[in-house]
Coordinates of C-alpha atoms in Angstrom, one line a residue:
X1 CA -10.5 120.4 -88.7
X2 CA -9.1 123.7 -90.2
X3 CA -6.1 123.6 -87.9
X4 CA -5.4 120.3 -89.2
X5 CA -5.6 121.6 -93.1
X6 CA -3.5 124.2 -92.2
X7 CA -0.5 121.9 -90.8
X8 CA -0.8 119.4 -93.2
X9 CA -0.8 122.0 -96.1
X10 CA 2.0 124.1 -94.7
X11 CA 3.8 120.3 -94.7
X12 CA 3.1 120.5 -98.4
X13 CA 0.3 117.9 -98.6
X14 CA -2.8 118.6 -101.3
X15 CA -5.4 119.4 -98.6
X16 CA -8.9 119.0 -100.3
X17 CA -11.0 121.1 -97.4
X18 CA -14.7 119.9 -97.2
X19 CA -17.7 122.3 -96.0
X20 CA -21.1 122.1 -96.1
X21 CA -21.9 123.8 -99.1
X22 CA -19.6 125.4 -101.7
X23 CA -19.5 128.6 -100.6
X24 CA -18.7 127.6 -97.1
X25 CA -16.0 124.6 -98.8
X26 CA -14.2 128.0 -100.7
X27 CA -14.1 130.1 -97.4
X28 CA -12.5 127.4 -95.5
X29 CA -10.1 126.7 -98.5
X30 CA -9.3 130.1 -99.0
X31 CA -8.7 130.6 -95.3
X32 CA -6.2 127.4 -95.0
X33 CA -3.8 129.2 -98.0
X34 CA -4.0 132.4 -96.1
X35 CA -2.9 130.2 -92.8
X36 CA -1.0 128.1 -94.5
X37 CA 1.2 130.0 -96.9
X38 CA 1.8 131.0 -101.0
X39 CA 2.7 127.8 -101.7
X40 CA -0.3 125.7 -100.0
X41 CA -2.6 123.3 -102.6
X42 CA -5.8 123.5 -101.1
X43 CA -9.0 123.0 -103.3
X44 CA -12.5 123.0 -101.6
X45 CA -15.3 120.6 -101.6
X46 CA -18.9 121.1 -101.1
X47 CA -20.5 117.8 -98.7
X48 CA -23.2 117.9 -96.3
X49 CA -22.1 115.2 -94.0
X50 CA -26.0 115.2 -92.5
X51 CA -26.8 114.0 -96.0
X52 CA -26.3 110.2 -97.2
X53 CA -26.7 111.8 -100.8
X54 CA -23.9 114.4 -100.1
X55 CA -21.6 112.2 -98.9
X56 CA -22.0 109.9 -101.9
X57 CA -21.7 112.7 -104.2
X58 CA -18.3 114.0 -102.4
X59 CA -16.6 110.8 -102.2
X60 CA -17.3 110.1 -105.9
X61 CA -15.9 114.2 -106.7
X62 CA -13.1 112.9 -104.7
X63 CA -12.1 110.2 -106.4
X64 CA -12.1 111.9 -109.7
X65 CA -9.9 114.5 -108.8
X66 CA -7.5 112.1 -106.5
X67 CA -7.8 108.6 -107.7
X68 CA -5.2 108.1 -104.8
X69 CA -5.2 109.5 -101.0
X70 CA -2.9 109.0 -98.2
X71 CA -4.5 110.7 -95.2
X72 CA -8.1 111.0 -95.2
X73 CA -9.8 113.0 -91.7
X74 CA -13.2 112.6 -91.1
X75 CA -13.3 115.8 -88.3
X76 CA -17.2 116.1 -88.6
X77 CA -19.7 116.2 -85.0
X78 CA -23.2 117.4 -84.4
X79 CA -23.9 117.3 -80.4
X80 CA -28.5 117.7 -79.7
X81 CA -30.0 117.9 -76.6
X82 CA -33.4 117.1 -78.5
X83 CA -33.9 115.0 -81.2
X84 CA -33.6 116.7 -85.1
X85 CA -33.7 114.7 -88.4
X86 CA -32.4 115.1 -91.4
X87 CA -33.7 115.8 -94.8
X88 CA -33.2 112.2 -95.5
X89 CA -35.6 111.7 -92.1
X90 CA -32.5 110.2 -90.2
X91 CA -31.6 111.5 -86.7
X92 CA -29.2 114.0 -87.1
X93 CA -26.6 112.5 -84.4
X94 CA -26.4 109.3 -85.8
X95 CA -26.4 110.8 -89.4
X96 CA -23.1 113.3 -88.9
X97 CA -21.3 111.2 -86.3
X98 CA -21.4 107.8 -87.4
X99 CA -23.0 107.2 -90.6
X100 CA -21.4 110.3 -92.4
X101 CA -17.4 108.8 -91.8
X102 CA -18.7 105.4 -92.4
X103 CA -20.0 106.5 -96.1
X104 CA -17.0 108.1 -96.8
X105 CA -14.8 105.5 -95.6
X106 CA -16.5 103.2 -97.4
X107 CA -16.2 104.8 -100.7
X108 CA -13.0 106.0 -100.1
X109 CA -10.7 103.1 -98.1
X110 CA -9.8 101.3 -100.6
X111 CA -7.9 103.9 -102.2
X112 CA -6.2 105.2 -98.6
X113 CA -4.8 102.1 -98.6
X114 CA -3.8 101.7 -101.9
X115 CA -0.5 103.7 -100.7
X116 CA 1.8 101.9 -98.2
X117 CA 1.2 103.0 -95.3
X118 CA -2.0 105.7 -95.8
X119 CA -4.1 106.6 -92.5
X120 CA -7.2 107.0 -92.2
X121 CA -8.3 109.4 -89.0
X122 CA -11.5 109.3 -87.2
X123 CA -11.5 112.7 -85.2
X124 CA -14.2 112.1 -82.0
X125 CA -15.3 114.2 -80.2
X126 CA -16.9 113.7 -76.8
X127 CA -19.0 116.3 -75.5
X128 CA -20.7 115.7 -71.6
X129 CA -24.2 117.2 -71.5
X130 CA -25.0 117.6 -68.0
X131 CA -26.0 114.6 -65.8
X132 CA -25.2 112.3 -68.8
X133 CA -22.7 109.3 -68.1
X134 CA -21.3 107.3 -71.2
X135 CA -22.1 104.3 -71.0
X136 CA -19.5 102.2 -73.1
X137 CA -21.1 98.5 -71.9
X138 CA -18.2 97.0 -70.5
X139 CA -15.9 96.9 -73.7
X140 CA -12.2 96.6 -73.4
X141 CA -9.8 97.7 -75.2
X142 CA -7.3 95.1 -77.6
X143 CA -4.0 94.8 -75.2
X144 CA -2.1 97.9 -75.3
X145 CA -4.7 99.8 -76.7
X146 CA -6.6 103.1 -74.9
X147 CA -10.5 103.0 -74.8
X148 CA -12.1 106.8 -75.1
X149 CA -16.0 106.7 -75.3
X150 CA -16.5 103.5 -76.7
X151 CA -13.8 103.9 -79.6
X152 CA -10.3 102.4 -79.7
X153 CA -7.1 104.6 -79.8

């Protein structure tokens, strides 16, 4: 996800850099204008993506400060070998991996595509725990699309 920041920032992009908490949101921005240069625009936001509430609370901070976006990432992942919840009492899994990008698309798509041609980027990660197969239940992919893990490329 930093990596990313950096090369979008360095490409002169305003690269809002979300971490879990706002100390760890102004590391990571101050990091990515070291990386990325004097000239980089990169402003931090605190957002727990394990937490529904967060996520609601950093896609309305968002939109305040950038009532228009034209690339949004979501480059979160949580990988358990035994179950964990979340404050909220969800599992944790399920909470960062799919329900955290789903929030913030949700309260956030409408205003990626707002601009012609604005992307929206789900980063997955896929992570083998030993003697695990993934199971993707026989989907296939759209004609002339790729198929990782379930998800369409």
């Amino acid at each position: 996800g930093k990596q990313i920041c950096i090369a979008l920032a360095k490409q002169g992009a305003t690269v809002v850099a979300a971490a879990r908490d706002e100390a760890r949101a102004a590391e990571a921005a101050s990091e990515i204008m070291q990386a990325a240069g004097p000239t980089a625009k990169v402003e931090p936001l605190a957002c727990d993506v394990s937490s529904v509430a967060s996520m609601k609370k950093a896609a309305g901070d968002l939109k305040a400060r950038h009532p228009q976006i034209h690339l949004l990432v979501n480059n979160a992942a949580v990988f358990n070998k035994e179950r964990r919840t979340t404050k909220e009492g969800l599992e944790l899994g399920f909470a960062v991996n799919a329900l955290a990008p789903f929030v913030m698309m949700r309260n956030r798509v409408q205003l990626v595509q707002v601009r012609v041609g604005g992307e929206l980027v789900n980063v997955l990660h896929v992570e083998v725990i030993e003697g695990d197969v993934v199971d993707v239940g026989g989907i296939d992919a759209p004609a002339g699309q790729r198929l990782l893990g379930g998800a369409v490329l």
